[in-house]
CSV table of C-alpha atoms and ligand atoms in Angstrom, one decimal:
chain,number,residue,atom,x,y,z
A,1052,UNK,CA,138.3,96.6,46.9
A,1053,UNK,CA,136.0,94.2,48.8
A,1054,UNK,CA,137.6,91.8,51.1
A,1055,UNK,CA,135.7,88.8,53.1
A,1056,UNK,CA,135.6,90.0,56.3
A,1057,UNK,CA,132.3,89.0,57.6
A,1058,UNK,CA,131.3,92.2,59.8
A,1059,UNK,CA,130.9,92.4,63.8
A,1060,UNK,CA,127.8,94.6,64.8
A,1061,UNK,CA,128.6,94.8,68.7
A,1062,UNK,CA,127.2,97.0,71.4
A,1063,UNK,CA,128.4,98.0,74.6
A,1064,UNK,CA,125.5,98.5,76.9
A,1065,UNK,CA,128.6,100.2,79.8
A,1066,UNK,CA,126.3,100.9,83.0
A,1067,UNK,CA,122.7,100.3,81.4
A,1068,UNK,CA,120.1,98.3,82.3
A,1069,UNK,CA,118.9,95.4,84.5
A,1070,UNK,CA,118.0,92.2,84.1
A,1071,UNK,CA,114.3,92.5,83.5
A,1072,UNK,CA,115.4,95.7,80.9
A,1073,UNK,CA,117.9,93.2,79.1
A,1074,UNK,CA,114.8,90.8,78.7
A,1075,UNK,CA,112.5,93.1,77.8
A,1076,UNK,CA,115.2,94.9,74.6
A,1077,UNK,CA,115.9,91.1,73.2
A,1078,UNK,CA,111.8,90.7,72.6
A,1079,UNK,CA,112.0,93.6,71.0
A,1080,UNK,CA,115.3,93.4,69.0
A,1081,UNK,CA,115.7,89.7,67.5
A,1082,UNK,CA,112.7,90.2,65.9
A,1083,UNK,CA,114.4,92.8,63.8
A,1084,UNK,CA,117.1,91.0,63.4
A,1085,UNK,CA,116.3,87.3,62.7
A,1086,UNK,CA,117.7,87.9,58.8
A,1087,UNK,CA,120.7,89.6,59.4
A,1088,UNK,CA,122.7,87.3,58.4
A,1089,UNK,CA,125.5,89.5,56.8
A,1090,UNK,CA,127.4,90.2,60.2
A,1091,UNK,CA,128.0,88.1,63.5
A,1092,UNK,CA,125.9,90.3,66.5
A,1093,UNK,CA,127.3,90.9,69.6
A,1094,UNK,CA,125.6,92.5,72.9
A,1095,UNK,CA,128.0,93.2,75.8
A,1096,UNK,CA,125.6,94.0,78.9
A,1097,UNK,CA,126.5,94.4,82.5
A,1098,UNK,CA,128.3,91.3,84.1
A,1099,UNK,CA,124.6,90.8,86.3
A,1100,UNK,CA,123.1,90.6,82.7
A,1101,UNK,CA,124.9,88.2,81.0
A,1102,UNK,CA,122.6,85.1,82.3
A,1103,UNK,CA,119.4,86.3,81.0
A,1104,UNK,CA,120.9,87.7,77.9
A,1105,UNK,CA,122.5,84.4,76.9
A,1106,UNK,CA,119.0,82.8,77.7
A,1107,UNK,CA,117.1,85.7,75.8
A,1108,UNK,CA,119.4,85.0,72.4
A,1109,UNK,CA,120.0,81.2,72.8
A,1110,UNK,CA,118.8,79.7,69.9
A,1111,UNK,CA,119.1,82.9,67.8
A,1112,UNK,CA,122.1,84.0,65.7
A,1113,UNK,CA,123.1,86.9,68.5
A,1114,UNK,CA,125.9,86.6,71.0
A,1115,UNK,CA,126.8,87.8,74.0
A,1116,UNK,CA,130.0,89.7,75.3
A,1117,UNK,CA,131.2,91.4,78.9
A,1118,UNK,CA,132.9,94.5,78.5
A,1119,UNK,CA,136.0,93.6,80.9
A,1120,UNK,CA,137.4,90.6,82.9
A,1121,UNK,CA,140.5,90.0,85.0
A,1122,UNK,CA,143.5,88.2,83.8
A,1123,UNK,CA,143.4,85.5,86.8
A,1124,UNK,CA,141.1,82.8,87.1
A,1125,UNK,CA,140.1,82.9,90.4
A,1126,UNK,CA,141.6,83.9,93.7
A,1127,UNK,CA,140.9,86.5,96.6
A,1128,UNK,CA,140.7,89.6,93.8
A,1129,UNK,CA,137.2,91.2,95.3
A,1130,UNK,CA,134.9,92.8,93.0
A,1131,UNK,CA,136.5,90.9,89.8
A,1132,UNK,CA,135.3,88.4,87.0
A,1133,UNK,CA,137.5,85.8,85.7
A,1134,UNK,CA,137.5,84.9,82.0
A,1135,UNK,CA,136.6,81.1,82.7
A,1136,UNK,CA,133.3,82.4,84.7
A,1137,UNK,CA,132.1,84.5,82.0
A,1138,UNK,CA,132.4,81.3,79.6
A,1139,UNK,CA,130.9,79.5,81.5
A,1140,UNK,CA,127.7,81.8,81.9
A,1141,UNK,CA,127.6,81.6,78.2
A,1142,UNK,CA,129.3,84.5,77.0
A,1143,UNK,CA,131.2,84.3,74.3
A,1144,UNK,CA,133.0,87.6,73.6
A,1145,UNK,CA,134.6,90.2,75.8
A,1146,UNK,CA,135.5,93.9,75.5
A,1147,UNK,CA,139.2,94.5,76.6
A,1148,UNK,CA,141.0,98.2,77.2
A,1149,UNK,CA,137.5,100.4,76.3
A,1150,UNK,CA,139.1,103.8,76.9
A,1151,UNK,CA,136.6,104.4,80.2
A,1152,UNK,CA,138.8,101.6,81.6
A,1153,UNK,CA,141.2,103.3,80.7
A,1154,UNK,CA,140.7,106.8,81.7
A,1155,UNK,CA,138.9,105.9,85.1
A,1156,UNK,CA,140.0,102.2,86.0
A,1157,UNK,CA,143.6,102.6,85.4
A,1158,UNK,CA,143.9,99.9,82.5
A,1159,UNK,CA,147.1,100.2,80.3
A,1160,UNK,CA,148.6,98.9,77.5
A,1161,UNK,CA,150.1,95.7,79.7
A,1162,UNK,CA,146.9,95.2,81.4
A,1163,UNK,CA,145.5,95.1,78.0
A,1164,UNK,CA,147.8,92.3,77.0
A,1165,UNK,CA,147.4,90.1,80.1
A,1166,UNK,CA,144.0,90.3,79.5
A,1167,UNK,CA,143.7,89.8,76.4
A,1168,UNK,CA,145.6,86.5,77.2
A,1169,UNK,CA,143.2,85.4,79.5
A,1170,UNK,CA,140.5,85.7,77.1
A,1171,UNK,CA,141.7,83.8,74.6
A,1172,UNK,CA,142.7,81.2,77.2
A,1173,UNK,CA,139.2,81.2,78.2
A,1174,UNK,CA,137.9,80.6,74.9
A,1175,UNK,CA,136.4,84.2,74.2
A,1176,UNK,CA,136.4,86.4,71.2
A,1177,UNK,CA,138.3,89.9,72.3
A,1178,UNK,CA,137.5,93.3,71.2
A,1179,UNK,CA,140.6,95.3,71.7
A,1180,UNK,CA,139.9,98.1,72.1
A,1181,UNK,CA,142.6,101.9,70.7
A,1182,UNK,CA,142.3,104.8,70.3
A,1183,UNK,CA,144.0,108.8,70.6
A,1184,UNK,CA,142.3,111.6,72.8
A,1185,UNK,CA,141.6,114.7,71.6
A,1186,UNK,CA,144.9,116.1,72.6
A,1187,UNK,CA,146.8,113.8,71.1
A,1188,UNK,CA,145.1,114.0,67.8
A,1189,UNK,CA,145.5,117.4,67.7
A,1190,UNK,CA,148.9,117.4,68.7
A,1191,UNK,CA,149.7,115.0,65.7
A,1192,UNK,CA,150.0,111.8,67.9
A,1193,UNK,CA,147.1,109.8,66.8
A,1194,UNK,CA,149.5,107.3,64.8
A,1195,UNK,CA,152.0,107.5,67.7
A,1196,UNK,CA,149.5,106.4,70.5
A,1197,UNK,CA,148.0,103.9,68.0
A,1198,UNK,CA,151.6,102.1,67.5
A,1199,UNK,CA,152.2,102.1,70.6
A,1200,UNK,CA,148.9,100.5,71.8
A,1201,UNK,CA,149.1,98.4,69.1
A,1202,UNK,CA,152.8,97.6,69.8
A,1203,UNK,CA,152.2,97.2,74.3
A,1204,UNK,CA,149.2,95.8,73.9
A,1205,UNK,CA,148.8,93.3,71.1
A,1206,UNK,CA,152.3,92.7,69.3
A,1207,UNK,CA,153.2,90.4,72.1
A,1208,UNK,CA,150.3,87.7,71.4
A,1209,UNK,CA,151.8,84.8,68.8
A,1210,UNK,CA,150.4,84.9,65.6
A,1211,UNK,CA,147.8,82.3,66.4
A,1212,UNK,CA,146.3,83.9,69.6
A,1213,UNK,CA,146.5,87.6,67.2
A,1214,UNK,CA,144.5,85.5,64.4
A,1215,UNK,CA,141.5,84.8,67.1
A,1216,UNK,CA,141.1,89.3,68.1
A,1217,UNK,CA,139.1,91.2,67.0
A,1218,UNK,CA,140.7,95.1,67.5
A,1219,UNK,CA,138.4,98.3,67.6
A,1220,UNK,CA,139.6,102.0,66.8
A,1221,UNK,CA,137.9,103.9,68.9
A,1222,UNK,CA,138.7,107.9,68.7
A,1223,UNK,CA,138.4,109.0,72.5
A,1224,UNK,CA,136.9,112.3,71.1
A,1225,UNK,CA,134.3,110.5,69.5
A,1226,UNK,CA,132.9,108.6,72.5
A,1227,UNK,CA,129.5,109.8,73.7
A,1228,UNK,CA,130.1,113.0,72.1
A,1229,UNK,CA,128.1,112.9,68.9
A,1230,UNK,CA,131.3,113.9,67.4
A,1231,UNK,CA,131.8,110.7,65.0
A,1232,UNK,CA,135.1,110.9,62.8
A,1233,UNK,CA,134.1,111.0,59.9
A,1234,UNK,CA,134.5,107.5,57.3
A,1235,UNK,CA,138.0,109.2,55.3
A,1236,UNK,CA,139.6,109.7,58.6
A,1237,UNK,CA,138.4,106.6,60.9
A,1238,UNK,CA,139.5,104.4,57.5
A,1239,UNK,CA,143.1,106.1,57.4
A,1240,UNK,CA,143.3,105.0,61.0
A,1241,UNK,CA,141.8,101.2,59.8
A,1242,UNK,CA,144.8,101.5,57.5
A,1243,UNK,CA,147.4,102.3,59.4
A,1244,UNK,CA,146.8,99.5,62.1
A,1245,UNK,CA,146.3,96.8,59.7
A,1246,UNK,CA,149.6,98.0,58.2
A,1247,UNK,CA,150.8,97.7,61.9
A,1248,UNK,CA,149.5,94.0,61.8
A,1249,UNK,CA,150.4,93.3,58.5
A,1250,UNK,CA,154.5,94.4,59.6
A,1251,UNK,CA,154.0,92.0,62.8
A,1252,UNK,CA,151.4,89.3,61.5
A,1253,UNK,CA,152.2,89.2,57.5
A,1254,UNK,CA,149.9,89.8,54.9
A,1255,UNK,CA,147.3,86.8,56.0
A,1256,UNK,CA,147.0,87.6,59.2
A,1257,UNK,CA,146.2,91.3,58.3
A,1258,UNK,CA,143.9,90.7,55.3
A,1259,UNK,CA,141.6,88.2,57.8
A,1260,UNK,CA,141.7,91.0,61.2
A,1261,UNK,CA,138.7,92.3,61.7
A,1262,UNK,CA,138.9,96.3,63.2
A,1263,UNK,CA,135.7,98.4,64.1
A,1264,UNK,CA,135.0,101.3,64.2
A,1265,UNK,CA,133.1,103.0,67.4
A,1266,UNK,CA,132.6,106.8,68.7
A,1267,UNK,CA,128.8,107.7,68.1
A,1268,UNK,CA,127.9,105.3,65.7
A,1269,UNK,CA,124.3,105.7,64.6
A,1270,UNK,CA,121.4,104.8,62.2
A,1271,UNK,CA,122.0,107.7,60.4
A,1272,UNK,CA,125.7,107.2,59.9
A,1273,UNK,CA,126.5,104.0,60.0
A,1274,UNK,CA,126.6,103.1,56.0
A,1275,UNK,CA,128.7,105.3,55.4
A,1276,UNK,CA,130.9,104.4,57.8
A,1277,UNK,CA,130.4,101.1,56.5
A,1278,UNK,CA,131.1,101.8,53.2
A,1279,UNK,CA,134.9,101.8,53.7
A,1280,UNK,CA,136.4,98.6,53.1
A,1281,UNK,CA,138.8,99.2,55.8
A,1282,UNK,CA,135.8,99.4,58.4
A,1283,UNK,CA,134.8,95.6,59.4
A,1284,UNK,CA,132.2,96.5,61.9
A,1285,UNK,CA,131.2,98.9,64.8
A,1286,UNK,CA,131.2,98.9,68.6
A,1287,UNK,CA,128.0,100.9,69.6
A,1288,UNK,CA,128.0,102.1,72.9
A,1289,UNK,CA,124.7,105.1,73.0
A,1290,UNK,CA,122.7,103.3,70.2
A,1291,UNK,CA,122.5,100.5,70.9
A,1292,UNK,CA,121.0,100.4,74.2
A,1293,UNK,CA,117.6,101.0,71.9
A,1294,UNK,CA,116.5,98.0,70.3
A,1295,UNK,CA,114.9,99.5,67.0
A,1296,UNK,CA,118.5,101.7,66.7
A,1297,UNK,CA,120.7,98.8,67.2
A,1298,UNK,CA,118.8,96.6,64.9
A,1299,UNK,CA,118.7,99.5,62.4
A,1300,UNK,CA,122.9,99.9,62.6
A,1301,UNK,CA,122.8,96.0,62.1
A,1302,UNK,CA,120.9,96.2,59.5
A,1303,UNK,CA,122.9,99.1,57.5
A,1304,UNK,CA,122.6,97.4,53.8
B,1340,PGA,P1,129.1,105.7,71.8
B,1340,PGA,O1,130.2,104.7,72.6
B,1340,PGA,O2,128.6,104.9,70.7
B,1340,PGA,O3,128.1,106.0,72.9
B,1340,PGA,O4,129.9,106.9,71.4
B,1340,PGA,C1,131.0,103.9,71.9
B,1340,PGA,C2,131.8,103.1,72.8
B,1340,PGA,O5,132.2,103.6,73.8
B,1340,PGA,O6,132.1,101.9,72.6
């Protein structure tokens, strides 16, 4: 059944590249990408990036995203970036709750919410980001950890801050590992949180949310991915640090 959810192509450069190396992959990549027009493209480099990518894409279709910010905006918090800041820069999207903030930054399902907050107060676009280890798939949890991420994290926005996220399944397992679920089993997971949103949100709210899919993500394996109609998008970590692969992903028709 097609729906008409305009899909979100959106990398996550993580710890990659400079400044000079953000320049240098826009002159390569909008070229590629100047008639994509099917889906809204999203580049989240490092915070020291952001000002050169927003002045390498300006005029183009592309956006730009970080990939975390802190819930206060401003105060003695050393080492952190407030929402209104990265606005102001020109970003316009913003990665929240990636599982490697997560696993080695401590994040949680209530940081995740406060965050989310700020973003939205700010005037950017989150990614939310879920997602079940390995264990806990295996042990049967994956719906469990979803609900409950779902539930902490997201449930306790109204309905008209929900209606303005974007949410990405993200299969820790998945990650960096090559390992990509494969389209039946990251759809069953699409399916299950928009059923999630659709219990919270009601049936508008869920048919419009927008949830991508990331965990190795590739060239090679993104239309089928894309093929299921529960799958609005990706979030590209690996791939899309390579501007010929990204715009190839982007370009999946
Ligand atoms: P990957 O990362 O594409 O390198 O697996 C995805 C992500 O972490 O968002």
């Amino acid at each position: 059944m097609a729906n008409n959810r305009t899909p979100i192509m959106a990398g996550n450069w993580k710890m990659f590249k400079t400044p000079a190396e953000t320049i240098a992959f826009f002159e390569k990549f909008l070229p590629l990408v100047e008639r994509s027009t099917h889906c809204e493209i999203v580049i989240c480099p490092p915070f020291v990036n952001i000002p050169a990518a927003v002045q390498a894409v300006a005029g183009t279709r592309v956006e730009i995203g970080a990939q975390n910010l802190f819930w206060e905006k401003q105060g003695a918090y050393t080492g952190e970036v407030a929402g209104p800041m990265l606005a102001a820069a020109g970003a316009r999207w913003v990665i929240i709750g990636h599982s490697e903030r997560r696993q080695y930054f401590g994040e949680t399902d209530q940081t995740v919410f406060k965050k989310t907050v700020a973003a939205l107060e700010a005037g950017l676009k989150p990614i939310v980001c879920v997602g079940e280890t390995l264990e806990e798939r295996e042990a049967g949890q994956t719906e469990a950890v979803l609900a409950r991420q779902f539930d902490n994290g997201l449930a306790p926005l109204s309905p008209e801050q929900f209606s303005r996220v974007s949410v990405a399944y993200e299969p820790v397992w998945a990650i960096g590992t090559g390992r990509t679920a494969t389209p039946e089993l990251a759809a069953e997971a699409h399916r299950f949180l928009r059923e999630r949103v659709r219990e919270r949100y009601g049936e508008e709210v869920a048919a419009q949310v927008r949830i991508l899919y990331g965990g190795s993500v590739r060239p090679d394996n993104v239309r089928g991915l894309m093929a299921q109609d529960e799958i609005d998008g990706t979030l590209v970590g690996g791939a899309s640090l390579d501007p010929d692969s990204f715009a190839a992903i982007v370009n999946y028709l």
